[in-house]
PDB file of C-alpha atoms and ligand atoms in Angstrom:
ATOM      1  CA  MET Y   1      81.280 130.023 122.704  1.00  0.00           C
ATOM      2  CA  LEU Y   2      80.499 129.139 126.340  1.00  0.00           C
ATOM      3  CA  ARG Y   3      83.631 128.087 128.217  1.00  0.00           C
ATOM      4  CA  LEU Y   4      82.502 125.261 130.493  1.00  0.00           C
ATOM      5  CA  GLY Y   5      84.657 123.667 133.185  1.00  0.00           C
ATOM      6  CA  GLN Y   6      84.715 119.954 133.951  1.00  0.00           C
ATOM      7  CA  VAL Y   7      86.267 118.328 137.021  1.00  0.00           C
ATOM      8  CA  ASP Y   8      88.905 115.935 135.757  1.00  0.00           C
ATOM      9  CA  TYR Y   9      87.646 113.129 138.031  1.00  0.00           C
ATOM     10  CA  LEU Y  10      85.399 110.136 137.846  1.00  0.00           C
ATOM     11  CA  ASN Y  11      82.848 111.863 140.113  1.00  0.00           C
ATOM     12  CA  VAL Y  12      81.345 113.907 137.256  1.00  0.00           C
ATOM     13  CA  LEU Y  13      81.301 111.166 134.613  1.00  0.00           C
ATOM     14  CA  PRO Y  14      77.556 110.510 135.138  1.00  0.00           C
ATOM     15  CA  ILE Y  15      76.930 114.211 134.395  1.00  0.00           C
ATOM     16  CA  TYR Y  16      79.383 114.900 131.543  1.00  0.00           C
ATOM     17  CA  HIS Y  17      79.244 111.579 129.693  1.00  0.00           C
ATOM     18  CA  ALA Y  18      76.037 112.608 127.944  1.00  0.00           C
ATOM     19  CA  PHE Y  19      77.755 115.784 126.700  1.00  0.00           C
ATOM     20  CA  SER Y  20      80.955 114.130 125.477  1.00  0.00           C
ATOM     21  CA  SER Y  21      79.074 111.266 123.798  1.00  0.00           C
ATOM     22  CA  GLY Y  22      76.644 113.703 122.162  1.00  0.00           C
ATOM     23  CA  ALA Y  23      73.598 112.075 123.826  1.00  0.00           C
ATOM     24  CA  VAL Y  24      72.704 115.527 125.150  1.00  0.00           C
ATOM     25  CA  PRO Y  25      73.765 118.364 122.839  1.00  0.00           C
ATOM     26  CA  LEU Y  26      75.532 121.317 124.412  1.00  0.00           C
ATOM     27  CA  GLU Y  27      77.542 123.866 122.494  1.00  0.00           C
ATOM     28  CA  ALA Y  28      80.496 124.622 124.709  1.00  0.00           C
ATOM     29  CA  GLU Y  29      84.241 124.487 124.896  1.00  0.00           C
ATOM     30  CA  LEU Y  30      84.940 121.947 127.660  1.00  0.00           C
ATOM     31  CA  VAL Y  31      87.910 122.743 129.883  1.00  0.00           C
ATOM     32  CA  ALA Y  32      88.949 119.914 132.217  1.00  0.00           C
ATOM     33  CA  GLY Y  33      91.031 120.351 135.356  1.00  0.00           C
ATOM     34  CA  VAL Y  34      91.371 119.293 138.981  1.00  0.00           C
ATOM     35  CA  PRO Y  35      89.231 121.430 141.333  1.00  0.00           C
ATOM     36  CA  SER Y  36      92.015 123.845 142.396  1.00  0.00           C
ATOM     37  CA  VAL Y  37      92.773 124.582 138.722  1.00  0.00           C
ATOM     38  CA  LEU Y  38      89.088 125.198 137.891  1.00  0.00           C
ATOM     39  CA  ASN Y  39      88.779 127.441 140.974  1.00  0.00           C
ATOM     40  CA  GLN Y  40      91.703 129.516 139.725  1.00  0.00           C
ATOM     41  CA  LYS Y  41      90.510 129.657 136.105  1.00  0.00           C
ATOM     42  CA  PHE Y  42      87.104 130.820 137.246  1.00  0.00           C
ATOM     43  CA  LEU Y  43      88.612 133.606 139.332  1.00  0.00           C
ATOM     44  CA  THR Y  44      90.736 134.840 136.444  1.00  0.00           C
ATOM     45  CA  GLY Y  45      87.690 134.905 134.131  1.00  0.00           C
ATOM     46  CA  GLU Y  46      88.840 132.020 131.903  1.00  0.00           C
ATOM     47  CA  LEU Y  47      85.639 130.030 132.487  1.00  0.00           C
ATOM     48  CA  ASP Y  48      82.003 131.149 132.200  1.00  0.00           C
ATOM     49  CA  ILE Y  49      80.316 128.242 133.971  1.00  0.00           C
ATOM     50  CA  THR Y  50      82.159 125.599 135.961  1.00  0.00           C
ATOM     51  CA  PRO Y  51      82.071 123.403 139.025  1.00  0.00           C
ATOM     52  CA  ILE Y  52      84.267 124.915 141.747  1.00  0.00           C
ATOM     53  CA  SER Y  53      85.024 123.937 145.324  1.00  0.00           C
ATOM     54  CA  SER Y  54      82.170 125.128 147.554  1.00  0.00           C
ATOM     55  CA  ILE Y  55      84.685 126.930 149.798  1.00  0.00           C
ATOM     56  CA  ALA Y  56      86.133 128.744 146.764  1.00  0.00           C
ATOM     57  CA  TYR Y  57      82.653 130.125 146.041  1.00  0.00           C
ATOM     58  CA  ALA Y  58      82.233 131.165 149.699  1.00  0.00           C
ATOM     59  CA  ARG Y  59      85.483 133.139 149.568  1.00  0.00           C
ATOM     60  CA  GLN Y  60      84.108 135.370 146.800  1.00  0.00           C
ATOM     61  CA  PRO Y  61      80.326 134.977 146.611  1.00  0.00           C
ATOM     62  CA  GLU Y  62      79.988 138.362 144.902  1.00  0.00           C
ATOM     63  CA  SER Y  63      81.858 137.119 141.809  1.00  0.00           C
ATOM     64  CA  ALA Y  64      79.380 134.373 140.936  1.00  0.00           C
ATOM     65  CA  TRP Y  65      75.843 133.061 140.717  1.00  0.00           C
ATOM     66  CA  VAL Y  66      75.257 129.439 141.676  1.00  0.00           C
ATOM     67  CA  LEU Y  67      73.628 127.177 139.098  1.00  0.00           C
ATOM     68  CA  PRO Y  68      70.366 125.734 140.501  1.00  0.00           C
ATOM     69  CA  ASP Y  69      69.839 122.016 141.220  1.00  0.00           C
ATOM     70  CA  ILE Y  70      73.378 120.756 140.854  1.00  0.00           C
ATOM     71  CA  SER Y  71      76.337 120.026 143.133  1.00  0.00           C
ATOM     72  CA  ILE Y  72      78.892 117.349 143.956  1.00  0.00           C
ATOM     73  CA  SER Y  73      77.771 116.072 147.342  1.00  0.00           C
ATOM     74  CA  ALA Y  74      77.370 112.993 149.504  1.00  0.00           C
ATOM     75  CA  ASP Y  75      75.164 112.213 152.459  1.00  0.00           C
ATOM     76  CA  GLY Y  76      77.689 110.497 154.730  1.00  0.00           C
ATOM     77  CA  ALA Y  77      80.706 108.501 153.520  1.00  0.00           C
ATOM     78  CA  VAL Y  78      81.889 109.936 150.194  1.00  0.00           C
ATOM     79  CA  GLU Y  79      84.575 107.305 149.366  1.00  0.00           C
ATOM     80  CA  SER Y  80      86.912 109.797 147.673  1.00  0.00           C
ATOM     81  CA  ILE Y  81      87.825 112.304 150.370  1.00  0.00           C
ATOM     82  CA  LEU Y  82      90.147 110.383 152.595  1.00  0.00           C
ATOM     83  CA  LEU Y  83      92.656 111.163 155.320  1.00  0.00           C
ATOM     84  CA  PHE Y  84      95.287 108.402 155.298  1.00  0.00           C
ATOM     85  CA  LEU Y  85      97.005 107.992 158.651  1.00  0.00           C
ATOM     86  CA  ARG Y  86     100.252 106.663 160.035  1.00  0.00           C
ATOM     87  CA  CYS Y  87      98.924 106.841 163.610  1.00  0.00           C
ATOM     88  CA  PRO Y  88      95.527 106.816 165.357  1.00  0.00           C
ATOM     89  CA  VAL Y  89      93.674 110.101 164.845  1.00  0.00           C
ATOM     90  CA  GLU Y  90      93.817 110.901 168.583  1.00  0.00           C
ATOM     91  CA  GLU Y  91      97.617 111.009 168.343  1.00  0.00           C
ATOM     92  CA  LEU Y  92      97.628 113.665 165.596  1.00  0.00           C
ATOM     93  CA  ALA Y  93      97.751 116.650 168.004  1.00  0.00           C
ATOM     94  CA  GLY Y  94     100.647 118.904 167.030  1.00  0.00           C
ATOM     95  CA  LYS Y  95     101.517 116.668 164.048  1.00  0.00           C
ATOM     96  CA  ARG Y  96     101.973 117.594 160.376  1.00  0.00           C
ATOM     97  CA  ILE Y  97      99.437 116.598 157.744  1.00  0.00           C
ATOM     98  CA  ALA Y  98      99.995 116.770 153.981  1.00  0.00           C
ATOM     99  CA  VAL Y  99      96.985 118.056 152.023  1.00  0.00           C
ATOM    100  CA  THR Y 100      96.540 117.614 148.290  1.00  0.00           C
ATOM    101  CA  THR Y 101      97.039 120.736 146.191  1.00  0.00           C
ATOM    102  CA  SER Y 102      94.098 119.601 144.001  1.00  0.00           C
ATOM    103  CA  SER Y 103      91.448 120.442 146.593  1.00  0.00           C
ATOM    104  CA  ALA Y 104      90.070 123.481 148.387  1.00  0.00           C
ATOM    105  CA  THR Y 105      86.864 122.369 150.156  1.00  0.00           C
ATOM    106  CA  SER Y 106      88.273 119.208 151.692  1.00  0.00           C
ATOM    107  CA  VAL Y 107      91.309 120.961 153.121  1.00  0.00           C
ATOM    108  CA  ILE Y 108      88.980 123.226 155.122  1.00  0.00           C
ATOM    109  CA  LEU Y 109      86.617 120.373 155.960  1.00  0.00           C
ATOM    110  CA  LEU Y 110      89.604 118.532 157.443  1.00  0.00           C
ATOM    111  CA  ARG Y 111      90.539 121.534 159.549  1.00  0.00           C
ATOM    112  CA  ILE Y 112      86.926 121.895 160.767  1.00  0.00           C
ATOM    113  CA  LEU Y 113      86.736 118.227 161.733  1.00  0.00           C
ATOM    114  CA  MET Y 114      90.073 118.303 163.530  1.00  0.00           C
ATOM    115  CA  ASN Y 115      89.299 121.516 165.451  1.00  0.00           C
ATOM    116  CA  CYS Y 116      85.586 121.162 166.126  1.00  0.00           C
ATOM    117  CA  TYR Y 117      85.000 117.376 166.232  1.00  0.00           C
ATOM    118  CA  TYR Y 118      88.251 115.987 167.624  1.00  0.00           C
ATOM    119  CA  GLY Y 119      89.504 119.148 169.356  1.00  0.00           C
ATOM    120  CA  ILE Y 120      92.950 118.542 167.866  1.00  0.00           C
ATOM    121  CA  SER Y 121      95.192 121.142 166.351  1.00  0.00           C
ATOM    122  CA  CYS Y 122      97.642 120.090 163.610  1.00  0.00           C
ATOM    123  CA  SER Y 123      99.622 121.832 160.895  1.00  0.00           C
ATOM    124  CA  TYR Y 124      98.639 121.421 157.255  1.00  0.00           C
ATOM    125  CA  HIS Y 125     101.072 121.355 154.344  1.00  0.00           C
ATOM    126  CA  PRO Y 126     100.083 121.501 150.654  1.00  0.00           C
ATOM    127  CA  ALA Y 127     101.626 118.605 148.734  1.00  0.00           C
ATOM    128  CA  ARG Y 128     101.464 116.798 145.399  1.00  0.00           C
ATOM    129  CA  PRO Y 129      98.782 114.080 145.586  1.00  0.00           C
ATOM    130  CA  ASP Y 130     101.162 111.121 145.927  1.00  0.00           C
ATOM    131  CA  LEU Y 131     100.348 109.009 148.972  1.00  0.00           C
ATOM    132  CA  LYS Y 132     103.752 107.364 149.339  1.00  0.00           C
ATOM    133  CA  GLU Y 133     105.656 110.637 149.068  1.00  0.00           C
ATOM    134  CA  MET Y 134     103.246 112.385 151.453  1.00  0.00           C
ATOM    135  CA  LEU Y 135     103.479 109.741 154.158  1.00  0.00           C
ATOM    136  CA  GLU Y 136     107.274 109.654 153.968  1.00  0.00           C
ATOM    137  CA  GLN Y 137     107.284 113.171 155.410  1.00  0.00           C
ATOM    138  CA  TYR Y 138     103.972 113.602 157.222  1.00  0.00           C
ATOM    139  CA  GLU Y 139     101.826 111.744 159.769  1.00  0.00           C
ATOM    140  CA  GLY Y 140      98.693 112.065 157.654  1.00  0.00           C
ATOM    141  CA  ALA Y 141      97.793 112.639 153.996  1.00  0.00           C
ATOM    142  CA  LEU Y 142      94.572 114.081 152.585  1.00  0.00           C
ATOM    143  CA  LEU Y 143      93.659 112.924 149.077  1.00  0.00           C
ATOM    144  CA  ILE Y 144      90.537 113.578 147.029  1.00  0.00           C
ATOM    145  CA  GLY Y 145      88.911 112.389 143.815  1.00  0.00           C
ATOM    146  CA  ASP Y 146      90.554 109.727 141.651  1.00  0.00           C
ATOM    147  CA  ASP Y 147      93.779 109.967 143.669  1.00  0.00           C
ATOM    148  CA  ALA Y 148      91.894 108.913 146.820  1.00  0.00           C
ATOM    149  CA  LEU Y 149      89.880 106.145 145.117  1.00  0.00           C
ATOM    150  CA  ILE Y 150      92.990 104.625 143.538  1.00  0.00           C
ATOM    151  CA  ALA Y 151      95.223 105.033 146.624  1.00  0.00           C
ATOM    152  CA  ARG Y 152      92.656 103.223 148.744  1.00  0.00           C
ATOM    153  CA  GLU Y 153      92.474 100.399 146.216  1.00  0.00           C
ATOM    154  CA  GLN Y 154      96.237 100.024 145.970  1.00  0.00           C
ATOM    155  CA  SER Y 155      97.288 100.356 149.606  1.00  0.00           C
ATOM    156  CA  SER Y 156      96.271  98.995 152.970  1.00  0.00           C
ATOM    157  CA  ILE Y 157      96.995 102.162 154.921  1.00  0.00           C
ATOM    158  CA  PRO Y 158      94.187 103.043 157.364  1.00  0.00           C
ATOM    159  CA  TYR Y 159      92.085 106.085 156.503  1.00  0.00           C
ATOM    160  CA  LEU Y 160      89.151 108.209 157.642  1.00  0.00           C
ATOM    161  CA  ASP Y 161      86.348 109.223 155.267  1.00  0.00           C
ATOM    162  CA  LEU Y 162      85.684 112.945 155.835  1.00  0.00           C
ATOM    163  CA  GLY Y 163      82.112 112.744 154.516  1.00  0.00           C
ATOM    164  CA  ALA Y 164      81.291 110.137 157.174  1.00  0.00           C
ATOM    165  CA  LEU Y 165      82.864 112.282 159.922  1.00  0.00           C
ATOM    166  CA  TRP Y 166      80.986 115.401 158.792  1.00  0.00           C
ATOM    167  CA  LYS Y 167      77.742 113.425 158.940  1.00  0.00           C
ATOM    168  CA  GLU Y 168      78.618 112.170 162.458  1.00  0.00           C
ATOM    169  CA  MET Y 169      79.392 115.702 163.621  1.00  0.00           C
ATOM    170  CA  THR Y 170      76.466 117.589 162.050  1.00  0.00           C
ATOM    171  CA  GLY Y 171      73.937 114.998 160.861  1.00  0.00           C
ATOM    172  CA  LEU Y 172      74.087 116.724 157.452  1.00  0.00           C
ATOM    173  CA  PRO Y 173      75.102 115.900 153.887  1.00  0.00           C
ATOM    174  CA  MET Y 174      78.258 117.622 152.654  1.00  0.00           C
ATOM    175  CA  VAL Y 175      78.387 119.741 149.486  1.00  0.00           C
ATOM    176  CA  TYR Y 176      81.913 119.649 148.055  1.00  0.00           C
ATOM    177  CA  ALA Y 177      81.404 121.538 144.802  1.00  0.00           C
ATOM    178  CA  LEU Y 178      78.907 123.945 143.242  1.00  0.00           C
ATOM    179  CA  TRP Y 179      78.505 124.975 139.632  1.00  0.00           C
ATOM    180  CA  VAL Y 180      78.928 128.725 139.272  1.00  0.00           C
ATOM    181  CA  ILE Y 181      78.286 131.346 136.609  1.00  0.00           C
ATOM    182  CA  ARG Y 182      80.496 134.380 136.175  1.00  0.00           C
ATOM    183  CA  ARG Y 183      78.575 137.535 137.155  1.00  0.00           C
ATOM    184  CA  GLU Y 184      79.525 139.421 133.978  1.00  0.00           C
ATOM    185  CA  TYR Y 185      78.426 136.450 131.876  1.00  0.00           C
ATOM    186  CA  VAL Y 186      74.952 136.540 133.473  1.00  0.00           C
ATOM    187  CA  ALA Y 187      74.222 140.078 132.361  1.00  0.00           C
ATOM    188  CA  TRP Y 188      74.366 139.239 128.641  1.00  0.00           C
ATOM    189  CA  ASN Y 189      73.447 135.575 128.429  1.00  0.00           C
ATOM    190  CA  GLN Y 190      70.197 134.889 130.306  1.00  0.00           C
ATOM    191  CA  ARG Y 191      68.765 132.655 127.572  1.00  0.00           C
ATOM    192  CA  GLU Y 192      72.020 130.789 127.134  1.00  0.00           C
ATOM    193  CA  ILE Y 193      72.088 130.095 130.900  1.00  0.00           C
ATOM    194  CA  SER Y 194      68.534 128.700 130.805  1.00  0.00           C
ATOM    195  CA  ARG Y 195      69.673 126.336 128.053  1.00  0.00           C
ATOM    196  CA  VAL Y 196      72.710 125.232 130.085  1.00  0.00           C
ATOM    197  CA  VAL Y 197      70.598 124.649 133.222  1.00  0.00           C
ATOM    198  CA  GLU Y 198      68.223 122.499 131.167  1.00  0.00           C
ATOM    199  CA  ALA Y 199      71.128 120.647 129.492  1.00  0.00           C
ATOM    200  CA  PHE Y 200      72.566 119.746 132.916  1.00  0.00           C
ATOM    201  CA  ARG Y 201      69.161 118.485 134.091  1.00  0.00           C
ATOM    202  CA  GLU Y 202      68.951 116.334 130.997  1.00  0.00           C
ATOM    203  CA  SER Y 203      72.519 115.054 131.184  1.00  0.00           C
ATOM    204  CA  ARG Y 204      72.035 114.068 134.816  1.00  0.00           C
ATOM    205  CA  ARG Y 205      68.803 112.240 133.934  1.00  0.00           C
ATOM    206  CA  TRP Y 206      70.651 110.536 131.085  1.00  0.00           C
ATOM    207  CA  GLY Y 207      73.484 109.480 133.420  1.00  0.00           C
ATOM    208  CA  LEU Y 208      71.010 108.019 135.918  1.00  0.00           C
ATOM    209  CA  THR Y 209      68.958 106.084 133.386  1.00  0.00           C
ATOM    210  CA  ASN Y 210      72.055 104.856 131.507  1.00  0.00           C
ATOM    211  CA  ARG Y 211      74.125 103.954 134.530  1.00  0.00           C
ATOM    212  CA  ASP Y 212      75.360 100.708 132.932  1.00  0.00           C
ATOM    213  CA  GLU Y 213      76.925 102.595 130.053  1.00  0.00           C
ATOM    214  CA  VAL Y 214      78.505 105.068 132.451  1.00  0.00           C
ATOM    215  CA  ILE Y 215      79.958 102.154 134.445  1.00  0.00           C
ATOM    216  CA  ARG Y 216      81.268 100.433 131.274  1.00  0.00           C
ATOM    217  CA  THR Y 217      82.991 103.682 130.264  1.00  0.00           C
ATOM    218  CA  ALA Y 218      84.489 104.041 133.744  1.00  0.00           C
ATOM    219  CA  ILE Y 219      85.773 100.436 133.682  1.00  0.00           C
ATOM    220  CA  ARG Y 220      87.632 101.147 130.433  1.00  0.00           C
ATOM    221  CA  ARG Y 221      89.293 104.270 131.853  1.00  0.00           C
ATOM    222  CA  TYR Y 222      90.016 103.478 135.496  1.00  0.00           C
ATOM    223  CA  PRO Y 223      92.000 100.803 137.332  1.00  0.00           C
ATOM    224  CA  LEU Y 224      89.105 100.194 139.710  1.00  0.00           C
ATOM    225  CA  PRO Y 225      86.873  97.141 140.221  1.00  0.00           C
ATOM    226  CA  GLU Y 226      83.308  97.283 138.935  1.00  0.00           C
ATOM    227  CA  ALA Y 227      81.878  96.983 142.450  1.00  0.00           C
ATOM    228  CA  VAL Y 228      83.862 100.033 143.587  1.00  0.00           C
ATOM    229  CA  LEU Y 229      82.662 102.071 140.616  1.00  0.00           C
ATOM    230  CA  LYS Y 230      79.033 101.057 141.114  1.00  0.00           C
ATOM    231  CA  ASN Y 231      79.157 101.915 144.776  1.00  0.00           C
ATOM    232  CA  TYR Y 232      80.823 105.266 144.025  1.00  0.00           C
ATOM    233  CA  PHE Y 233      78.134 106.303 141.554  1.00  0.00           C
ATOM    234  CA  GLU Y 234      75.495 105.460 144.134  1.00  0.00           C
ATOM    235  CA  THR Y 235      77.351 107.492 146.755  1.00  0.00           C
ATOM    236  CA  ILE Y 236      77.970 110.761 144.919  1.00  0.00           C
ATOM    237  CA  ARG Y 237      74.877 112.977 144.855  1.00  0.00           C
ATOM    238  CA  TYR Y 238      74.290 115.800 142.440  1.00  0.00           C
ATOM    239  CA  ASP Y 239      71.431 117.501 144.281  1.00  0.00           C
ATOM    240  CA  LEU Y 240      71.167 121.071 145.433  1.00  0.00           C
ATOM    241  CA  ASP Y 241      67.724 121.222 147.021  1.00  0.00           C
ATOM    242  CA  ASP Y 242      66.871 123.225 150.158  1.00  0.00           C
ATOM    243  CA  SER Y 243      68.346 120.645 152.520  1.00  0.00           C
ATOM    244  CA  TYR Y 244      71.697 120.603 150.655  1.00  0.00           C
ATOM    245  CA  ARG Y 245      71.643 124.359 150.486  1.00  0.00           C
ATOM    246  CA  GLN Y 246      71.196 124.617 154.256  1.00  0.00           C
ATOM    247  CA  ALA Y 247      73.932 122.021 154.757  1.00  0.00           C
ATOM    248  CA  VAL Y 248      76.481 123.949 152.690  1.00  0.00           C
ATOM    249  CA  GLU Y 249      75.685 127.132 154.590  1.00  0.00           C
ATOM    250  CA  VAL Y 250      76.381 125.279 157.861  1.00  0.00           C
ATOM    251  CA  PHE Y 251      79.725 124.292 156.330  1.00  0.00           C
ATOM    252  CA  PHE Y 252      80.388 127.968 155.529  1.00  0.00           C
ATOM    253  CA  ASP Y 253      79.569 128.906 159.144  1.00  0.00           C
ATOM    254  CA  TYR Y 254      82.099 126.377 160.464  1.00  0.00           C
ATOM    255  CA  ALA Y 255      84.651 127.614 157.915  1.00  0.00           C
ATOM    256  CA  LEU Y 256      84.173 131.139 159.239  1.00  0.00           C
ATOM    257  CA  GLN Y 257      84.593 129.849 162.793  1.00  0.00           C
ATOM    258  CA  VAL Y 258      87.973 128.207 162.020  1.00  0.00           C
ATOM    259  CA  GLY Y 259      89.198 131.346 160.245  1.00  0.00           C
ATOM    260  CA  ALA Y 260      88.960 129.981 156.706  1.00  0.00           C
ATOM    261  CA  LEU Y 261      86.575 132.659 155.412  1.00  0.00           C
ATOM    262  CA  PRO Y 262      86.890 136.446 155.530  1.00  0.00           C
ATOM    263  CA  ALA Y 263      83.124 136.971 156.032  1.00  0.00           C
ATOM    264  CA  PRO Y 264      79.883 134.969 156.401  1.00  0.00           C
ATOM    265  CA  ALA Y 265      78.721 133.499 153.078  1.00  0.00           C
ATOM    266  CA  ARG Y 266      75.303 132.546 151.716  1.00  0.00           C
ATOM    267  CA  LEU Y 267      74.358 130.935 148.391  1.00  0.00           C
ATOM    268  CA  LYS Y 268      73.027 133.175 145.642  1.00  0.00           C
ATOM    269  CA  VAL Y 269      71.292 130.842 143.250  1.00  0.00           C
ATOM    270  CA  TRP Y 270      70.628 131.981 139.687  1.00  0.00           C
ATOM    271  CA  GLY Y 271      66.904 132.253 139.011  1.00  0.00           C
ATOM    272  CA  VAL Y 272      66.056 131.911 142.727  1.00  0.00           C
ATOM    273  CA  ASP Y 273      67.871 134.681 144.612  1.00  0.00           C
ATOM    274  CA  GLU Y 274      68.138 137.202 141.774  1.00  0.00           C
TER     275      GLU Y 274
HETATM  276  C1  LIG V   1      83.797 114.297 146.225  1.00  0.00           C
HETATM  277  C2  LIG V   1      84.695 115.046 145.614  1.00  0.00           C
HETATM  278  O1  LIG V   1      84.278 116.316 145.337  1.00  0.00           O
HETATM  279  C3  LIG V   1      85.149 117.367 145.075  1.00  0.00           C
HETATM  280  C4  LIG V   1      85.948 117.974 146.041  1.00  0.00           C
HETATM  281  C5  LIG V   1      86.422 119.256 145.855  1.00  0.00           C
HETATM  282  C6  LIG V   1      87.328 119.906 146.857  1.00  0.00           C
HETATM  283  O2  LIG V   1      87.713 119.236 147.829  1.00  0.00           O
HETATM  284  O3  LIG V   1      87.671 121.084 146.700  1.00  0.00           O
HETATM  285  C7  LIG V   1      86.066 119.954 144.683  1.00  0.00           C
HETATM  286  C8  LIG V   1      85.372 119.362 143.656  1.00  0.00           C
HETATM  287  C9  LIG V   1      84.945 117.948 143.721  1.00  0.00           C
HETATM  288  O4  LIG V   1      85.711 117.160 142.838  1.00  0.00           O
HETATM  289  C10 LIG V   1      86.035 114.535 145.224  1.00  0.00           C
HETATM  290  O5  LIG V   1      86.713 115.141 144.378  1.00  0.00           O
HETATM  291  O6  LIG V   1      86.423 113.481 145.727  1.00  0.00           O
END
């Protein structure tokens, strides 16, 4: 059976709710994990199709095809990729920043923004996503996903939204995650992949037209106010059209420039670039 990854965060609820509720049928074994765990499981061949950090794809583009039409993106402020700060950003030069071990893309996005937008060089230290612990030892703390949404709700520590900064620097949306297909899986499962692509289109449509049910489900599971949830589901975009594709390739170019990629990377989309 297809082994399908699922980001263990609120951001994909509008996509996966239709699968878990049975509203859109999809025969698959669902494997949930934070992005860094899915990235790793994909690399070791434990998942056939899964969302992974866009930078994780760019590190090994030859190992995967990208699923068409779907991503985890935002055009400007993203609400869940936040750098919490103990001092003004201008004073971060030479300081130490804790970065969540759950992420891959945002850690590089932070480095790009610091180097290329602020012209500041800092050191970055992987850490458990616990805001209090991180800020006891470091001047700044990068959190993503549910950890960021909840930390912002429960603290009054100032923060920067990396999606908003990326938009200020480049004028572009930011693509945080892509769905990928294992190369070996593609060779034997073309019809199965078509079915999965169609199932994702349908589940996304379902999530958009049944937003109230998605929000009710989120309210039951998360310690977040309804207004925050509503705003979040309007913020996260799941598109991967030409403009998002160009935007993610600009991100790859910056990643190369700051030394975070071994070689230039381009998207290879299943059914488009084959
Ligand atoms: C917007 C988000 O998108 C994500 C960020 C990722 C990353 O930084 O590597 C990977 C997958 C997505 O969950 C988020 O998690 O807050």
